[in-house]
Amino acid sequence: MLQGHVFHSFIRNDLRNGGPYMTSQFLGGMPPAVFLFLLGVTFAFLMDSQQKKGAAAGGRWLAAIKRSGYLFAAAFAFRIQLWAFSFDKSSWRDIFRVDILNCMGFALLVFSAMAVFRTQERIRLCAILGVAVAAASPIVSSLDWSGAPALVRNYIIPDHNFFGFFPWAAFVAFGMSAGSILRLLKPDEVPSAMQWLAWSGVTVAFTAWTMSNTSLSIYANSDFWLNGPSLIFIKLGAIMILIAFAWLWNIRASAQDWSWVRQFGLTSLLVYWVHIELVYGRWFGMLKEQLTVGETVFAVAVTMASMLVLSVLRTNWPQVRGWFTPSAATLPRRVSGD
């Protein structure tokens, strides 16, 4: 994600058809899908946790809606901050731009109704929802939305400039199905499940890629890069493989071992928020669309190192604050009679 945004913002326009830029943007296109999938996983965890606490269906639904509200609040706070820092160059309408956080909030709001079902039921239902959202995306694109307000269109219709419910919410639904499965697994069943997950991911991705290269299609008009179900399933397969790999990586590393990947994960929202302001804000405006490939790679390295330092400072803030706060032992003692 970091390298994708840096390349998108800083590399010269005449280099945007080259291999380095295209590779960076392909790799940068995976993180949104991963974020949405993992959001679905944690959403399923929330629902299962509420169920195990004995919460009624209505209470579970309310807890799910509150999670959606939190993400909407974060989304609008993020957009307001970006607008405030560049108010003379940005329209107030940018506050309502549908970014990935808005998509997350809206998807959770729609799928919050799944909280009324039990964990076993959500496995099947959420998988069906994911397939339905992916399959319906080309149909939604082909409908006449001219009478709908622009904001409604941006939240729903597939668009290269926005994160619409179609097709992005499919990853949330698939994540909810996967998260529900994880909640039902016993510890000794996880290794076998991860093997199945990896091989299933290979099968899903390869099948979707094969289907995308055939002339057969049930859609009158489908854009592979915009609303194509095949792309959704290719990414889904890649995510399934990545999750199995991440599990294998983590079991071979002690929980006490420091990992820069895990460190970024602990502060993902902070890193996302700050780096967007630095990369797309006015701070380095003189570098926008001005760098060569080598210079952009250097900017990527600096950005990643800076965000890693920020992440470490955030998770260790009490200790860091202590370095600059004198302890009671170092303060001068008041002598009687002074």
Steps between C-alpha positions, in 0.01 A plus 500: 500500500773746599708441188190511278396842628852643484542388137152631413572842647866569419614321183515702178206471261718380213606198709150381585481252215823329600544167676602637844192721528259234371648243740471740793135571422415131460652421840339812646159380386504202736502680841143640473368150435708363790379777734136433412540124536667531842234750603243230424699250707505728806133587445417130520712477817293780654174326417624166634627665818165667559327167443723321752428771756132413469393823327162485333472533121400865529795574729742333260356703212538823699863419583565441129339831407718678756810357330372640172445840664856503631636449149273768355622741770862418418429540126351848534762611753763392248338688212443813711864504607619467139268781392601728789870461417439596137179703518627757248563228242221258583123530469283437807335225298818296545386439858237265355736315270440124526834357608581153634400593856159613374466172312588312818240684703226456241580130446486432874171687525346286225645173630424577866175307454711181494540543876152355557621164366724256684865452411440169320234662284715801412761279332259407221296820489798736479666290231177523298489876558858536376425309181180700450675838535777397261258352245265799514771764446485506116119509518507794742738683264265454207195647675390856439604701807458844342216591738691408817702760695873491436574397859268199472662396174848528651407276791343230282618493138840361395730791421874534445509808723293378795458194720140409423309222678512311171734319464720582805254385768534144369833476683334597829239226457764239415702613801196457725460144373868425562493663843200289599688185399804603706280550807372142477838331449672317782875574537602161362279554195665826391803349314276282283263792440787721385612238250147483362486879493823528299406234244148640473652842436712360217192332351280810528763734352596266215138423411406870501806588290414226250139618476614859445700390196211329326253665266204360692313748718151529642528879508420732216761747620769426757829681569759265651683777690187679618218258572615161376415216741808315376731765644322477836554125514861526383568740787302281739713201407817703553374614843427140603854401406645800685306416817632143499853631445460758778383228740801282415734796542359589841508149649869478414570827680467552872226735612773695679703550181464842349361514147476814287198353320321437829608846619333668201188292563470625857470860382355458151245781526758749630749407229231524230380837624842665536657368181202611287544855631875494435483338157197682358495814716687823444806406707704377202307666220818600319576130445163400356539330160867611488707195602680234301456131578814493715400813688151362556644175639706710742184691598328166563782393732489829691120485530500142626778570751321812625170320542673214680657745745159661551344160564764403756461833677124451516511150650775598745369845584492456882871409501587775252312757706690380806830591335396865502318501834720517810426231752442567868847367579666763281300797630672717761371432849359778711711539813324587824536868576542606136 
